[in-house]
Amino acid sequence: MNEHFYATPTAALMLIGNELLSGRTQDKNLAFIGSRLAARGIVLAEARIIADIPEVIVDTINHLRAVHTYVFTTGGIGPTHDDITAECVADAFEVELPIHPEAESRLLAYFASRDIEPNADRMRMARIPLGASLIDNPVSIAPGFQMENVIVMAGVPRIMQAMFTNVEPTLAQGPCIESVSVLCDLGEGTLASALRELQERYPNLDLGSYPVSIKNGSSVALVAKGQDIAQLQEVGLLLEEMVTELGGDVLKES
Amino acid sequence: MNEHFYATPTAALMLIGNELLSGRTQDKNLAFIGSRLAARGIVLAEARIIADIPEVIVDTINHLRAVHTYVFTTGGIGPTHDDITAECVADAFEVELPIHPEAESRLLAYFASRDIEPNADRMRMARIPLGASLIDNPVSIAPGFQMENVIVMAGVPRIMQAMFTNVEPTLAQGPCIESVSVLCDLGEGTLASALRELQERYPNLDLGSYPVSIKNGSSVALVAKGQDIAQLQEVGLLLEEMVTELGGDVLKES
């Protein structure tokens, strides 16, 4: 990635949970958040997967929120003893973690309607760092929250996606990054030299090559990203020409 | 995770590549590496997904290799202009990046046998930081390498897995962490209190609860991890009793 893509806004993502690091759970949140941020012109600059250890979570929040426009977190906002993200955000910002009246009343109404006991553990999910605003959770009601530039979401993909969708319209809109992609049957070693030359000719585009598995063997996707659509279309044609000149075929993306 | 699980050896993982952060590519390497390290008693303490930016890669390598027993990297060792991991490792260790004779002869033999031109881009894959040892790549020959405690692997899952399998027997063997898992039909809010008590009774185990989707709705997996197998079996039975006492059913893991 060329450094000028590091125009603000940038974001960092924290995926919180031992189960991601032990291999028990396959993460599905990074790709969703990365692509949705990209569509809004926000560069996801880094993602960190960390364990359920308070000091690690607090330090990571404080480091990342000073560096990036936004910090997104997933995981650790449920009712059990290993759900410690809200405490950690409160610690990071050095604020209290009281019961939030609106969160409390939403949870009480939801539990009453489903005949679920509003026990102390469930009501832990109404504790919100002082000064944070709620992020609606249409799936299971217990809200996420935003504290300054830190956006705290659930780890369950369906709930996280609903929360992200709710907060999305409030995010800064960055310069729109478009892309063109050309799939071909040549190896990276065959393409590398011509691709490097093209990157040098178009320094304000970000050119990459990605081996992908397809039905009958392997192929390489050539991708150009940038803000100038006319230029991208031009480079898309040049990439196709490059493939043909090097003796390959352009494949249809399935 | 209880902090005493942070006995050495620990590991950090760096997944290098813009395509992971933009959502273009769904990562499949974290869960594989995490579970294989866990099986060897090595705690994967953190993972970072970073962009193809030299300074970021170099700084991240130098930070993590000072903190952990091992640093694993995936991605960025192919033939194209955005494959910069080998340069970055050499920079991080302040060593040269010469052509490695053994890597060169392997690549030349492989290319000759397949009638592939050994052009300058392909031969970039023979550049290895001075002092590093090679990691065999039975899939596509271009080797990974190990420089002190930094283990550099390909990003393509099939190649990464072969490289990991080759380096695995040389890794330190940590205390073996076993686990028991009980799947049930209760919500986390119902389980939380009893689970917390059990965690307090068994402070040297790591108890967690993970919502999982199953065929007919949702369920929660209760997982206990630790080194004492007899104790884990005991806790496995207690978890089953807990589910029954709370009015739930233990489900078969599919």
XYZ file of C-alpha atoms in Angstrom, chain A:
254
model
C 0.000 0.000 0.000
C 1.349 3.383 -0.873
C 1.709 5.646 2.087
C -0.499 8.391 0.703
C -3.395 6.002 1.224
C -2.847 6.780 4.886
C -4.886 9.908 4.563
C -7.295 10.175 7.428
C -9.642 8.605 8.335
C -7.975 5.400 9.463
C -9.259 2.682 11.716
C -7.901 -0.128 13.847
C -9.807 -3.252 14.798
C -9.435 -5.209 18.032
C -10.822 -8.745 17.980
C -11.004 -9.743 21.634
C -11.185 -13.357 22.746
C -9.072 -16.362 23.703
C -11.203 -18.540 21.437
C -9.891 -16.728 18.343
C -6.266 -17.281 19.356
C -6.702 -20.930 20.322
C -8.213 -21.710 16.933
C -11.539 -22.762 18.496
C -13.420 -20.006 16.680
C -12.740 -18.952 13.087
C -12.944 -15.168 12.868
C -15.543 -13.836 10.467
C -15.562 -10.216 11.585
C -12.335 -8.842 10.135
C -13.252 -9.271 6.468
C -16.745 -7.803 6.986
C -15.498 -4.737 8.837
C -12.533 -4.253 6.492
C -14.665 -4.270 3.365
C -17.380 -2.028 4.814
C -14.807 0.490 6.031
C -13.080 0.441 2.644
C -16.411 1.166 0.977
C -16.712 4.253 3.157
C -13.187 5.403 2.344
C -11.833 4.540 5.775
C -8.517 2.668 5.724
C -8.431 -0.269 8.122
C -4.766 0.164 8.959
C -4.330 -2.719 11.376
C -6.183 -5.391 13.302
C -5.126 -7.051 16.517
C -6.436 -10.254 17.982
C -5.863 -10.277 21.712
C -6.684 -12.443 24.717
C -9.158 -11.754 27.533
C -6.527 -10.120 29.745
C -7.536 -6.738 31.218
C -4.127 -5.019 31.039
C -3.634 -6.104 27.434
C -7.080 -4.861 26.402
C -6.688 -1.519 28.222
C -3.198 -0.868 26.838
C -4.243 -1.792 23.316
C -7.282 0.517 23.436
C -5.184 3.406 24.690
C -2.458 2.886 22.120
C -4.766 2.525 19.139
C -7.238 5.293 19.995
C -4.380 7.801 20.054
C -3.192 6.739 16.585
C -6.359 6.163 14.562
C -9.548 8.011 13.738
C -11.588 5.042 14.979
C -10.993 1.928 17.018
C -13.523 -0.883 16.587
C -13.680 -3.728 19.070
C -15.557 -7.009 18.848
C -16.211 -9.479 21.637
C -16.440 -9.557 25.412
C -19.701 -7.672 26.036
C -21.891 -10.605 27.082
C -23.015 -11.620 30.594
C -20.259 -14.048 31.661
C -17.144 -13.617 33.801
C -14.864 -13.508 30.754
C -16.837 -10.618 29.216
C -14.657 -7.741 30.347
C -14.543 -5.309 27.442
C -16.835 -2.678 29.033
C -14.720 -2.617 32.222
C -11.580 -2.313 30.124
C -12.941 0.608 28.081
C -13.973 2.364 31.305
C -10.488 1.755 32.721
C -8.831 2.986 29.528
C -10.812 6.239 29.650
C -10.632 6.432 33.455
C -14.391 6.785 33.839
C -17.012 4.960 35.920
C -19.053 2.050 34.600
C -22.577 2.662 35.911
C -25.824 1.045 34.842
C -27.046 3.068 31.852
C -30.777 3.861 32.394
C -31.746 3.475 28.741
C -29.791 0.235 28.339
C -31.341 -1.046 31.563
C -34.902 -0.286 30.501
C -34.376 -1.852 27.074
C -33.006 -5.030 28.648
C -35.765 -5.202 31.283
C -38.470 -4.816 28.637
C -36.849 -7.415 26.423
C -36.419 -9.948 29.248
C -40.005 -9.341 30.466
C -41.398 -9.916 26.972
C -39.577 -13.232 26.701
C -40.087 -14.365 30.280
C -36.334 -14.321 30.946
C -35.138 -13.604 34.473
C -33.252 -10.272 34.624
C -30.553 -11.699 36.880
C -27.438 -9.823 37.938
C -25.321 -11.372 35.188
C -27.716 -10.352 32.440
C -27.998 -6.844 33.871
C -24.185 -6.506 33.702
C -24.859 -5.882 30.009
C -26.499 -2.545 30.961
C -23.233 -1.213 32.409
C -21.888 1.407 30.007
C -18.819 3.626 30.509
C -19.894 7.086 31.656
C -20.165 9.398 28.662
C -20.558 6.682 26.046
C -23.510 6.562 23.649
C -25.429 3.371 22.938
C -25.295 1.390 19.706
C -28.585 -0.376 19.025
C -28.661 -4.163 18.912
C -31.797 -5.265 17.039
C -30.852 -8.944 17.391
C -30.487 -9.509 21.130
C -31.057 -5.986 22.545
C -27.949 -5.730 24.796
C -26.375 -2.625 23.256
C -22.893 -1.858 22.049
C -21.540 1.599 22.728
C -19.280 4.327 21.432
C -16.882 6.093 23.790
C -15.243 9.001 21.938
C -13.580 7.296 18.944
C -13.835 3.759 20.335
C -16.729 1.679 18.987
C -17.526 -1.413 21.031
C -19.478 -4.222 19.380
C -20.483 -7.825 20.068
C -18.359 -10.734 18.831
C -21.198 -12.834 17.381
C -21.064 -11.959 13.666
C -24.809 -11.436 13.169
C -25.015 -9.050 16.123
C -21.770 -7.281 15.228
C -22.991 -6.719 11.687
C -26.240 -5.185 12.911
C -24.346 -2.896 15.282
C -21.867 -1.884 12.585
C -24.697 -1.085 10.220
C -26.236 1.164 12.876
C -23.058 3.108 13.509
C -21.908 3.218 9.874
C -23.856 6.350 8.790
C -22.241 8.350 11.605
C -18.670 7.567 10.514
C -16.531 10.069 8.674
C -16.594 9.583 4.920
C -13.119 9.242 3.437
C -12.028 9.534 -0.157
C -13.704 6.708 -2.011
C -11.275 3.946 -2.986
C -12.397 2.063 -6.085
C -10.778 -1.012 -7.553
C -10.497 -3.002 -10.753
C -9.602 -6.661 -10.788
C -8.313 -8.894 -13.576
C -8.178 -12.652 -13.039
C -5.682 -14.560 -15.179
C -4.013 -17.947 -15.583
C -0.392 -16.763 -15.293
C 1.889 -17.199 -12.295
C 3.052 -14.273 -10.208
C 6.639 -14.841 -11.353
C 5.595 -14.257 -14.956
C 3.606 -11.143 -14.114
C 5.905 -9.540 -11.557
C 8.159 -7.480 -13.827
C 5.372 -5.931 -15.924
C 3.295 -5.361 -12.808
C 6.167 -3.554 -11.098
C 6.598 -1.301 -14.159
C 2.895 -0.501 -14.147
C 3.024 0.328 -10.429
C 5.912 2.719 -11.134
C 3.961 4.347 -13.974
C 0.920 4.849 -11.733
C 2.398 5.675 -8.332
C -0.925 6.933 -6.946
C -2.585 3.569 -7.514
C -2.080 0.541 -5.301
C -1.366 -2.539 -7.438
C -1.354 -6.025 -5.969
C -1.413 -9.645 -7.110
C -3.175 -12.392 -5.197
C -2.994 -16.121 -5.913
C -6.489 -17.592 -5.792
C -7.791 -21.114 -6.043
C -10.289 -21.686 -8.842
C -12.157 -24.773 -9.992
C -9.527 -26.113 -12.361
C -6.275 -25.189 -10.664
C -4.897 -21.872 -9.566
C -4.899 -18.367 -10.906
C -3.811 -14.879 -9.947
C -6.026 -11.856 -9.367
C -4.423 -8.552 -10.362
C -5.990 -5.705 -8.425
C -5.578 -1.950 -8.805
C -7.013 0.404 -6.198
C -7.274 4.147 -6.163
C -9.486 7.202 -6.229
C -9.385 8.135 -9.921
C -11.958 6.018 -11.732
C -10.874 6.996 -15.247
C -7.308 6.055 -14.385
C -8.450 2.748 -12.894
C -10.378 1.871 -16.044
C -7.268 2.681 -18.081
C -5.143 0.455 -15.851
C -7.760 -2.308 -15.985
C -7.325 -2.411 -19.783
C -3.534 -2.285 -19.443
C -3.645 -5.229 -17.018
C -5.660 -7.250 -19.541
C -3.195 -6.334 -22.310
C -0.319 -7.306 -20.033
C -1.792 -10.766 -19.480
C -2.288 -11.331 -23.214
C 1.193 -10.064 -24.097
C 2.709 -12.450 -21.561
C 0.909 -15.374 -23.227
C -1.905 -15.774 -20.710
C -5.668 -15.641 -20.719
C -7.973 -13.337 -18.810
C -10.439 -15.462 -16.840
C -13.953 -14.621 -15.773
C -14.266 -14.015 -12.043
C -16.801 -16.516 -10.780
